[in-house]
Coordinates of C-alpha atoms in Angstrom, one line a residue:
M1 CA 28.2 10.9 26.4
S2 CA 27.1 7.3 27.1
D3 CA 27.7 4.5 24.6
S4 CA 24.0 3.6 24.5
Y5 CA 20.5 5.2 24.6
R6 CA 17.6 3.8 26.6
I7 CA 14.3 4.0 24.8
N8 CA 10.8 2.7 25.5
I9 CA 8.9 1.5 22.5
A10 CA 5.4 0.1 22.9
G11 CA 6.0 -0.4 26.6
I12 CA 9.3 -2.3 26.0
E13 CA 12.7 -0.8 27.1
R14 CA 15.8 -1.3 25.0
D15 CA 19.3 0.1 25.1
L16 CA 20.4 1.2 21.6
P17 CA 24.1 1.3 20.9
L18 CA 25.3 4.7 19.7
C19 CA 27.1 4.6 16.4
P20 CA 29.0 7.5 14.8
I21 CA 27.9 8.5 11.3
N22 CA 30.5 11.4 11.1
E23 CA 32.9 13.3 13.4
T24 CA 30.2 15.1 15.4
T25 CA 27.0 13.0 15.2
S26 CA 26.0 9.5 16.3
I27 CA 22.8 7.6 15.9
G28 CA 21.1 5.1 18.2
A29 CA 21.3 1.8 16.2
F30 CA 17.9 0.2 16.2
I31 CA 18.0 -3.4 15.0
I32 CA 14.8 -5.2 15.1
F33 CA 16.2 -8.6 13.9
G34 CA 15.7 -11.3 16.4
D35 CA 13.7 -9.1 18.8
V36 CA 10.3 -10.9 18.5
E37 CA 8.8 -9.3 21.6
L38 CA 9.5 -5.8 20.4
T39 CA 8.4 -6.7 16.8
V40 CA 5.1 -8.0 17.9
A41 CA 4.4 -5.1 20.3
A42 CA 5.4 -2.5 17.7
A43 CA 3.3 -4.1 15.0
T44 CA 0.3 -4.1 17.3
E45 CA 0.7 -0.4 18.2
L46 CA 1.3 0.7 14.6
L47 CA -1.8 -1.2 13.4
K48 CA -3.8 0.7 16.0
K49 CA -2.6 4.0 14.4
A50 CA -2.8 2.9 10.8
P51 CA -5.6 3.9 8.4
E52 CA -7.4 1.3 6.4
F53 CA -5.1 -0.3 3.8
D54 CA -5.1 -3.2 1.3
Y55 CA -1.3 -3.9 1.2
I56 CA 1.9 -3.2 3.0
V57 CA 5.1 -2.2 1.1
T58 CA 8.4 -2.1 2.9
P59 CA 12.1 -1.5 1.9
E60 CA 14.5 -4.3 2.2
T61 CA 16.0 -5.2 4.9
K62 CA 15.6 -4.2 8.5
S63 CA 11.9 -3.5 8.3
I64 CA 10.9 -6.9 6.9
P65 CA 10.2 -8.5 10.3
L66 CA 7.9 -5.6 11.2
A67 CA 6.1 -5.8 7.8
Y68 CA 5.7 -9.6 8.3
E69 CA 4.2 -9.2 11.7
M70 CA 1.9 -6.4 10.7
S71 CA 0.8 -8.6 7.8
R72 CA 0.2 -11.6 10.1
Q73 CA -1.8 -9.5 12.6
S74 CA -3.9 -7.7 9.9
G75 CA -4.3 -10.5 7.4
K76 CA -3.0 -8.2 4.7
K77 CA -0.3 -9.1 2.3
Y78 CA 3.1 -7.3 2.2
F79 CA 5.6 -6.7 -0.5
V80 CA 9.4 -5.9 -0.2
A81 CA 11.1 -3.3 -2.3
R82 CA 14.4 -5.3 -2.9
K83 CA 17.9 -3.9 -3.1
K84 CA 18.9 -6.0 -6.1
A85 CA 16.9 -7.5 -9.0
K86 CA 16.2 -11.2 -8.6
L87 CA 15.9 -13.8 -11.4
Y88 CA 12.2 -14.4 -10.6
M89 CA 11.3 -10.7 -11.2
K90 CA 9.4 -9.9 -14.4
N91 CA 9.5 -6.3 -15.5
P92 CA 11.1 -5.0 -12.3
V93 CA 10.7 -1.3 -11.6
T94 CA 13.6 0.6 -10.1
V95 CA 14.3 3.8 -8.1
T96 CA 17.5 5.0 -6.4
V97 CA 18.0 6.3 -2.9
N98 CA 20.7 7.7 -0.5
S99 CA 20.1 6.5 3.0
I100 CA 21.8 7.7 6.2
T101 CA 22.6 4.2 7.3
T102 CA 23.9 3.0 3.9
K103 CA 27.0 4.5 2.3
G104 CA 26.5 5.7 -1.2
E105 CA 23.5 5.3 -3.5
Q106 CA 21.4 2.2 -3.3
T107 CA 18.6 0.9 -5.5
L108 CA 15.1 -0.3 -4.6
I109 CA 13.3 -2.6 -6.9
L110 CA 9.7 -3.8 -7.0
D111 CA 8.8 -6.8 -9.0
G112 CA 6.4 -5.8 -11.8
A113 CA 4.0 -8.5 -10.8
D114 CA 3.9 -7.2 -7.2
G115 CA 3.4 -3.7 -8.6
E116 CA 0.4 -4.9 -10.7
E117 CA -1.1 -6.5 -7.6
I118 CA -1.0 -3.2 -5.7
R119 CA -2.1 -1.1 -8.7
G120 CA -4.9 1.2 -7.7
K121 CA -5.0 -0.2 -4.1
R122 CA -4.5 1.5 -0.7
V123 CA -0.9 1.0 0.4
L124 CA 0.6 1.4 3.8
I125 CA 4.4 2.0 3.6
I126 CA 6.3 0.6 6.6
D127 CA 9.9 1.1 7.7
D128 CA 11.7 0.5 11.0
V129 CA 13.2 4.0 11.3
I130 CA 12.4 7.2 9.3
S131 CA 15.4 9.6 9.5
T132 CA 16.2 11.6 6.4
G133 CA 13.2 10.2 4.6
E134 CA 15.2 9.1 1.6
S135 CA 14.2 5.4 1.8
L136 CA 10.6 6.3 2.4
A137 CA 10.6 8.7 -0.6
A138 CA 12.0 5.9 -2.8
V139 CA 9.3 3.4 -1.7
E140 CA 6.7 6.2 -2.4
K141 CA 8.1 6.6 -5.9
L142 CA 7.9 2.9 -6.5
V143 CA 4.3 2.6 -5.3
E144 CA 3.2 5.7 -7.2
K145 CA 4.5 4.1 -10.4
F146 CA 1.6 1.7 -10.0
D147 CA -1.0 4.4 -9.4
S148 CA -1.5 3.1 -5.8
E149 CA -3.0 5.3 -3.1
I150 CA -0.5 5.8 -0.3
V151 CA -2.8 5.9 2.8
G152 CA 0.0 6.0 5.4
K153 CA 3.7 6.0 6.0
A154 CA 4.7 4.4 9.3
A155 CA 7.7 3.4 11.3
I156 CA 8.6 2.4 14.8
L157 CA 11.0 5.3 15.3
A158 CA 11.2 8.8 13.8
E159 CA 14.8 10.0 14.1
G160 CA 16.0 13.6 14.4
D161 CA 14.0 16.1 12.4
A162 CA 11.7 13.3 11.1
A163 CA 9.9 13.4 14.4
D164 CA 8.6 16.9 13.4
R165 CA 6.9 15.6 10.2
D166 CA 3.2 15.5 10.3
D167 CA 2.8 13.1 7.3
I168 CA 4.2 10.0 9.1
I169 CA 3.0 7.7 11.8
F170 CA 5.5 6.5 14.4
L171 CA 5.7 5.2 17.9
Q172 CA 8.6 7.0 19.4
K173 CA 11.1 9.8 18.7
L174 CA 14.8 8.9 18.5
P175 CA 17.2 11.9 18.9
L176 CA 20.4 12.4 17.0
F177 CA 23.4 12.6 19.3
T178 CA 25.9 15.4 18.8
K179 CA 29.3 16.1 20.4

C-alpha cells in the first residue's frame, strides 16, 4: 500500500498522507489549513449544492477556513462550535462528542449569544470531512437547542461509510484504507 492517496476535489488534485488509526485501518489525512486554492474551490462548489440558509455553523478547528470562505462568498455569517469555553462566552451551551480523529471524548460549545442569533433560523452545518458523523451529530444537537432549522449538512469529503449517507452534501468520497 502506498503512503499517500491521490484525490481530486473541485478540479484540484492533492496527495493525502495515509495515517494509521489502528492496526488494520488508515485514513487519508485531509488538512485544509494553508491550502487557499483548495479552500476557495471547495467553498464555491459546496455553495452551488447548498440549499438556502441564513447562517453557517462549523465545529472547531479544521473546517474553520472552509466556513470562513463560504461565509465570504455567500455574505452569510458563520459561527464556530468551540472545543473549550472562552471567557467572552455568556451562557455557553455544551455537548460531547467522540471523533475518529480525536482520541477520547471532546466537548463542543456554542456561545449562548451566538445561539440566540441562530434561533429559529435556517442553518447550514459545515465540516471538512464527515466520517463517523459524531462531530456532525454534536453540532446538530447544539443547533437544535436553539430551535434552528438545519437545512443542510455539508463537507468537502465523506469518508468510508459516510459516502453512503443520503442526508449529507459532499464533493468527493474518501475511502478507508485497510491492510
